[in-house]
PDB file of C-alpha atoms and ligand atoms in Angstrom:
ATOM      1  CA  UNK A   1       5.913 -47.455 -16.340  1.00 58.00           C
ATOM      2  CA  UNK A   2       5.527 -44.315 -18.868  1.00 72.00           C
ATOM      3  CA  UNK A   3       2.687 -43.068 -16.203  1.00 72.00           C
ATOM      4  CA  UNK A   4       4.971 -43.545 -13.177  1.00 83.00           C
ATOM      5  CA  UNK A   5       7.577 -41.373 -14.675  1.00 82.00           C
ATOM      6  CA  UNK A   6       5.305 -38.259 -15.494  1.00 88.00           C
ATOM      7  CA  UNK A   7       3.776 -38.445 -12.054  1.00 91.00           C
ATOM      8  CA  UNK A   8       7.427 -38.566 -10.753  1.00 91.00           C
ATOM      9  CA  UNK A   9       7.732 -35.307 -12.803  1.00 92.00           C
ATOM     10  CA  UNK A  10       4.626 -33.809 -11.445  1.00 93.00           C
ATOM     11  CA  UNK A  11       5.479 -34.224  -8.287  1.00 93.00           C
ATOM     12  CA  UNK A  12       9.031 -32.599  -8.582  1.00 94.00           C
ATOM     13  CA  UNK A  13       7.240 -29.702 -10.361  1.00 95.00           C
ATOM     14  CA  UNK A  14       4.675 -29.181  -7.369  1.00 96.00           C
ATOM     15  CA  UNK A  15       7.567 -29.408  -5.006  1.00 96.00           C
ATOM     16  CA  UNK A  16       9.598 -27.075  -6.803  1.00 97.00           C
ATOM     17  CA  UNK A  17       6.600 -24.569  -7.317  1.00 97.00           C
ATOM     18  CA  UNK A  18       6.358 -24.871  -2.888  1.00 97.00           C
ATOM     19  CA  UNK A  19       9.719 -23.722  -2.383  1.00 97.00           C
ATOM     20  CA  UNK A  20      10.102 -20.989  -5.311  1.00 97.00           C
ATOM     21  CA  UNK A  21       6.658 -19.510  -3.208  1.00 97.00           C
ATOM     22  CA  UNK A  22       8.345 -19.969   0.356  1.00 97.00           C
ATOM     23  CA  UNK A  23      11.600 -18.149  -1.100  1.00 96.00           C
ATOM     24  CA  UNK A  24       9.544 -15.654  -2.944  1.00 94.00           C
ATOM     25  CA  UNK A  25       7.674 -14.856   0.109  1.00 92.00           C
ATOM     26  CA  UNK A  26      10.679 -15.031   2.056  1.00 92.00           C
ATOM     27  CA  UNK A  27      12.275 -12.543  -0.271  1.00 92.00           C
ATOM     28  CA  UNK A  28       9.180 -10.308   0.101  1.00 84.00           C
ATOM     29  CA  UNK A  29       9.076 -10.172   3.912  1.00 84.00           C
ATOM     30  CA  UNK A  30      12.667 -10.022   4.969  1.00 86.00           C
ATOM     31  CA  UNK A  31      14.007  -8.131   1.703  1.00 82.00           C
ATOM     32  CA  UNK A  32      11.506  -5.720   0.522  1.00 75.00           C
ATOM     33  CA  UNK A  33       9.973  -5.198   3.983  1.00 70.00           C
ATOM     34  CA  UNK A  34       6.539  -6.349   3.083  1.00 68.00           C
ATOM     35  CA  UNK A  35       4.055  -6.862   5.880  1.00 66.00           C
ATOM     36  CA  UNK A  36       0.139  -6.922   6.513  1.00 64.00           C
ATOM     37  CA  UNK A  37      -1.196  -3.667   7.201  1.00 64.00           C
ATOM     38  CA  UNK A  38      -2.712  -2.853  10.276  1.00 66.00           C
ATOM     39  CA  UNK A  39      -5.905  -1.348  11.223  1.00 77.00           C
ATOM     40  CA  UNK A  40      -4.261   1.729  13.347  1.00 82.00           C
ATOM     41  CA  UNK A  41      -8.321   2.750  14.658  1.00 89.00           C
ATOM     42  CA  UNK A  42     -11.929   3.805  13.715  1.00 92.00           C
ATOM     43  CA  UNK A  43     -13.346   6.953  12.511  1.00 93.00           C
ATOM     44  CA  UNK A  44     -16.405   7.486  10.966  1.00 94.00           C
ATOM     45  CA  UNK A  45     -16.526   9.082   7.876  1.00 94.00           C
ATOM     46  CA  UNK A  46     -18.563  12.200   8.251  1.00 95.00           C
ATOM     47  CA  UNK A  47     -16.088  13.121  10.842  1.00 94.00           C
ATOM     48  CA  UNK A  48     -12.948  12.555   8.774  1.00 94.00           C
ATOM     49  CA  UNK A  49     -12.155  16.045   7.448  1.00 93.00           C
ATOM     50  CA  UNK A  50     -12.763  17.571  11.179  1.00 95.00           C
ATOM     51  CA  UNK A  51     -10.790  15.236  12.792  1.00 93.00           C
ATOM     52  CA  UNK A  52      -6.834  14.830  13.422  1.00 92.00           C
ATOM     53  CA  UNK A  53      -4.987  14.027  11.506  1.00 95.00           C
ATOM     54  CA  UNK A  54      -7.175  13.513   8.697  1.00 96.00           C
ATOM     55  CA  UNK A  55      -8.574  17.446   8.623  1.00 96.00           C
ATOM     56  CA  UNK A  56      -4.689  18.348   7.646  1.00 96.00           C
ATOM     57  CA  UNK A  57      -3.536  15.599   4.831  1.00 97.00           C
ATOM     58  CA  UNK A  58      -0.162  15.606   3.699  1.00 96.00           C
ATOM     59  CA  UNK A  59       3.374  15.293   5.530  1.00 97.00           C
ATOM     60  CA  UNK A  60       3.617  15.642   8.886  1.00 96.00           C
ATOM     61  CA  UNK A  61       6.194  14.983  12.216  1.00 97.00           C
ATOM     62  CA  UNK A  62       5.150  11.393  13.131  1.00 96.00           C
ATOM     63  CA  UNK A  63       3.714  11.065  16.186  1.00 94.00           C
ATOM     64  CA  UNK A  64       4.774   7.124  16.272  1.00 93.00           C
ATOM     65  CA  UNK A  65       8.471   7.276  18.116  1.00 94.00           C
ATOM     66  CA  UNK A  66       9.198   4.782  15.225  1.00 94.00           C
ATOM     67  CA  UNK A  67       9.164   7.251  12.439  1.00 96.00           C
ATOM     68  CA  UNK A  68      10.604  10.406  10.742  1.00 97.00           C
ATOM     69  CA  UNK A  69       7.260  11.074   9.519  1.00 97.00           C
ATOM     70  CA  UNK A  70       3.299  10.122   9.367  1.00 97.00           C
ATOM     71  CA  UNK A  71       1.894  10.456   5.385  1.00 97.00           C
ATOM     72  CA  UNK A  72      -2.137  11.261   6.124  1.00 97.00           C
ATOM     73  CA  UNK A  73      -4.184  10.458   3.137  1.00 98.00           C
ATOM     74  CA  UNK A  74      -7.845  11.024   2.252  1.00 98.00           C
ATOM     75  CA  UNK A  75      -9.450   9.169  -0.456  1.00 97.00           C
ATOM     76  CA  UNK A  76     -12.806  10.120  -2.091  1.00 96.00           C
ATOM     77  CA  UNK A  77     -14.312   9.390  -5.242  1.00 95.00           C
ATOM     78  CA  UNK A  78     -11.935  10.301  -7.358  1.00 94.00           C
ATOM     79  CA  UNK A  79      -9.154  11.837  -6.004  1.00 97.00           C
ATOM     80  CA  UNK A  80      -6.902  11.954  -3.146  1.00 97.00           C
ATOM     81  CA  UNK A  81      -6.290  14.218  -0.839  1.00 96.00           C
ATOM     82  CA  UNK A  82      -3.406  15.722  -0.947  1.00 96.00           C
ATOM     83  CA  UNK A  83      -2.459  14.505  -4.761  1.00 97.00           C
ATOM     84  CA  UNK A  84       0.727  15.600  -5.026  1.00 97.00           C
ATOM     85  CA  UNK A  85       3.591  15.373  -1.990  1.00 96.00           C
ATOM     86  CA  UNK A  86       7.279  16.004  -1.709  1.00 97.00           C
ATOM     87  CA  UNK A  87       8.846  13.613   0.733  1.00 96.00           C
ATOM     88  CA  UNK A  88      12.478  13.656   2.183  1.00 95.00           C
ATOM     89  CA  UNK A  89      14.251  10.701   0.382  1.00 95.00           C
ATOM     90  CA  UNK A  90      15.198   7.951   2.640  1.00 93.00           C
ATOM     91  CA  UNK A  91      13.052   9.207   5.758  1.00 96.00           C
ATOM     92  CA  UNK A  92      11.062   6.227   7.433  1.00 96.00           C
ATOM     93  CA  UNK A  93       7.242   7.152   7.104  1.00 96.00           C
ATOM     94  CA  UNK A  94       4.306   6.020   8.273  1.00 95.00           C
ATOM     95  CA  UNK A  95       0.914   6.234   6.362  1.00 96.00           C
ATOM     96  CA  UNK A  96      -2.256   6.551   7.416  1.00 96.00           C
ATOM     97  CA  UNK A  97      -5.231   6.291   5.458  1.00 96.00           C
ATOM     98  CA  UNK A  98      -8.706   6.717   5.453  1.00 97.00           C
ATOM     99  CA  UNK A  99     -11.779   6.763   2.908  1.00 97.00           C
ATOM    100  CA  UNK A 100     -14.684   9.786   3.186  1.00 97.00           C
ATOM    101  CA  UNK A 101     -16.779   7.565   0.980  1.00 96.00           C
ATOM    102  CA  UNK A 102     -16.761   4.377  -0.444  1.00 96.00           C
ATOM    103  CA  UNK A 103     -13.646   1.234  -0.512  1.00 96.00           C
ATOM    104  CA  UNK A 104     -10.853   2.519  -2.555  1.00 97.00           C
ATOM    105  CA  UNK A 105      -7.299   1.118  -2.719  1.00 96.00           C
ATOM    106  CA  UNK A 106      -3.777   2.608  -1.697  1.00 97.00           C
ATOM    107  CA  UNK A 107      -0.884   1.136  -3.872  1.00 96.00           C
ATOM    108  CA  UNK A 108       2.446   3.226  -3.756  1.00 95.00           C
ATOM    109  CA  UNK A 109       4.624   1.791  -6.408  1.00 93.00           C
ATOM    110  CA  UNK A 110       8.233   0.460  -5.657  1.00 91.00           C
ATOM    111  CA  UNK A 111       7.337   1.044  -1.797  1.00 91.00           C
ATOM    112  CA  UNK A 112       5.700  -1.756   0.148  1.00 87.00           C
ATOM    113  CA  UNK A 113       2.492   0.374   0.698  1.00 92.00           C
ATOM    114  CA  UNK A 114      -0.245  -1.527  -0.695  1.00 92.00           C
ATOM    115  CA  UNK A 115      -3.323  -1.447   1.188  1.00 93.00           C
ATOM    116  CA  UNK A 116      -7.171  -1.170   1.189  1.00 93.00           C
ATOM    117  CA  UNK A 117      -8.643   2.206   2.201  1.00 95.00           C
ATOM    118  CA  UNK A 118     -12.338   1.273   3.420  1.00 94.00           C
ATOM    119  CA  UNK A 119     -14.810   3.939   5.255  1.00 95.00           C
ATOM    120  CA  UNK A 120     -14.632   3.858   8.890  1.00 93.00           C
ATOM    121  CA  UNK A 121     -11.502   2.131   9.211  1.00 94.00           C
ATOM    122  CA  UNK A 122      -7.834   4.162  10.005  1.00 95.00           C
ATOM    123  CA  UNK A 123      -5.286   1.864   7.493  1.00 94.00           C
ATOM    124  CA  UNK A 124      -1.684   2.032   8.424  1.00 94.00           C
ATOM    125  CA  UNK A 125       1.022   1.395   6.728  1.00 92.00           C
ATOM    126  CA  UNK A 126       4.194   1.749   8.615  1.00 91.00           C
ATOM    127  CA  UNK A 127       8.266   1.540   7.665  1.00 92.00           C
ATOM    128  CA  UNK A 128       7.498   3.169   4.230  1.00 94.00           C
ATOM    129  CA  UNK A 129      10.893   4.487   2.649  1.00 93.00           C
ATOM    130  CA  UNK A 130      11.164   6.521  -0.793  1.00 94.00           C
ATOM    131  CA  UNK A 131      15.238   5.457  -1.118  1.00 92.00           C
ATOM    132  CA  UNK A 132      15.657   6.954  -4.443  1.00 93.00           C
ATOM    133  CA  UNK A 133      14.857  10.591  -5.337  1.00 95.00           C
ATOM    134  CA  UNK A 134      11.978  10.885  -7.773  1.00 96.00           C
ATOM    135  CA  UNK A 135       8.627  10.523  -8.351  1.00 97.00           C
ATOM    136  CA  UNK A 136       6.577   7.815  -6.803  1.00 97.00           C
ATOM    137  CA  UNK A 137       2.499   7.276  -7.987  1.00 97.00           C
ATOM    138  CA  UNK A 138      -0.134   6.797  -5.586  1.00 97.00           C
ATOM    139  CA  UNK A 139      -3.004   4.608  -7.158  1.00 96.00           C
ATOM    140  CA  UNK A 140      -6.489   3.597  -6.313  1.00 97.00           C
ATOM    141  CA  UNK A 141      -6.372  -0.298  -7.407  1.00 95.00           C
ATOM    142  CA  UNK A 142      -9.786  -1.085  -5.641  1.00 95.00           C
ATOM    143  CA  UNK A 143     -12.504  -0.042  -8.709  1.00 96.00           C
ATOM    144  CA  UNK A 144     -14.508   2.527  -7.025  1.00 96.00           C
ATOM    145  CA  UNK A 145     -16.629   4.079  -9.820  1.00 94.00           C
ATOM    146  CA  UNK A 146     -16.338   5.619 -13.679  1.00 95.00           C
ATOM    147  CA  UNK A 147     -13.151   7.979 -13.155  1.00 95.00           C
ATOM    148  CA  UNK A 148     -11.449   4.930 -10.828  1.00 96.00           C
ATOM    149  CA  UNK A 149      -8.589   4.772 -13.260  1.00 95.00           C
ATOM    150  CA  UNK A 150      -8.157   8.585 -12.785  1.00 95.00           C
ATOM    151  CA  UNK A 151      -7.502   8.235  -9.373  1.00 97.00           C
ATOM    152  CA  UNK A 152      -3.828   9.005  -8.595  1.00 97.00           C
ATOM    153  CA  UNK A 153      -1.350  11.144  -6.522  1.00 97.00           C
ATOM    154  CA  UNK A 154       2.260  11.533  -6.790  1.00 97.00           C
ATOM    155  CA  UNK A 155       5.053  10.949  -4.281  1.00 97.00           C
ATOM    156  CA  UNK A 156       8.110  13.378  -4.818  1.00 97.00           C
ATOM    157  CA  UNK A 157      11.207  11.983  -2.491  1.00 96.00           C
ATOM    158  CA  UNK A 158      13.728  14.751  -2.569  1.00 93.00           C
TER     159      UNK A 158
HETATM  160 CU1  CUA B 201     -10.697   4.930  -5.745  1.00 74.68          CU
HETATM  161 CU2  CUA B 201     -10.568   3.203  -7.379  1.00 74.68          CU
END
């Protein structure tokens, strides 16, 4: 009887702890705009600081119809490249990633960018917005070496 009860329970809690992750993701997609990032095309490595875009980093005129503006980032070991931008607040941007080196990690905090910047591979992160004026930090959070934790840039929405 006692045993029927508590599984009773445990069910309820599993089926609670279901929905609370279908609402949270629910919340996370429609809400706070959060999608997969895409892999927006190839380059190889040794050719990323001679190539467009990546040869100019920083804030530029998108070239995507969908956005204000295309962020171009360059990661190597242990910086980023550029590390400090000033944005327009509220402009829709579009970044686009790419590593010189070895895997590193692009999280933008309270934006939806979050996304792995691997050699060889163009990461995109599109509908990026900086609402609020401020600064916004750019961190590695894929550990790529000693001075990993060193690895940041700032955002500046104005
Ligand atoms: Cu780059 Cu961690």
């Amino acid at each position: 009887m006692e045993i029927a009860k508590y599984e009773r329970w445990f069910m309820m809690a599993t089926f609670a702890f279901i929905i609370g992750a279908a609402i949270a993701l629910i919340v996370s997609v429609v809400g706070h705009h959060a999608s997969l990032a895409e892999e927006a095309g190839r380059i190889a490595p040794e050719e990323v600081r001679s190539t467009a875009p990546f040869d100019e980093p920083g804030l530029h005129p998108s070239t995507d119809p969908d956005h204000d503006y295309d962020l171009v980032m360059v990661a190597q070991t242990w910086s980023w490249s550029p590390e400090e931008i000033v944005v327009p607040a509220g402009a829709n941007i579009r970044i686009l990633a790419t590593s010189v080196d070895v895997v590193h990690g692009l999280l933008l905090k309270d934006t939806n960018a979050n996304v792995m910047v691997i050699p060889g591979i163009i990461a995109e992160v599109r509908d990026v917005h900086f609402d609020e004026p401020g600064t916004y930090w750019l961190f590695c959070h894929e550990y790529c070496g000693l001075q990993h934790h060193n690895m940041a840039a700032r955002v500046i929405a104005e």
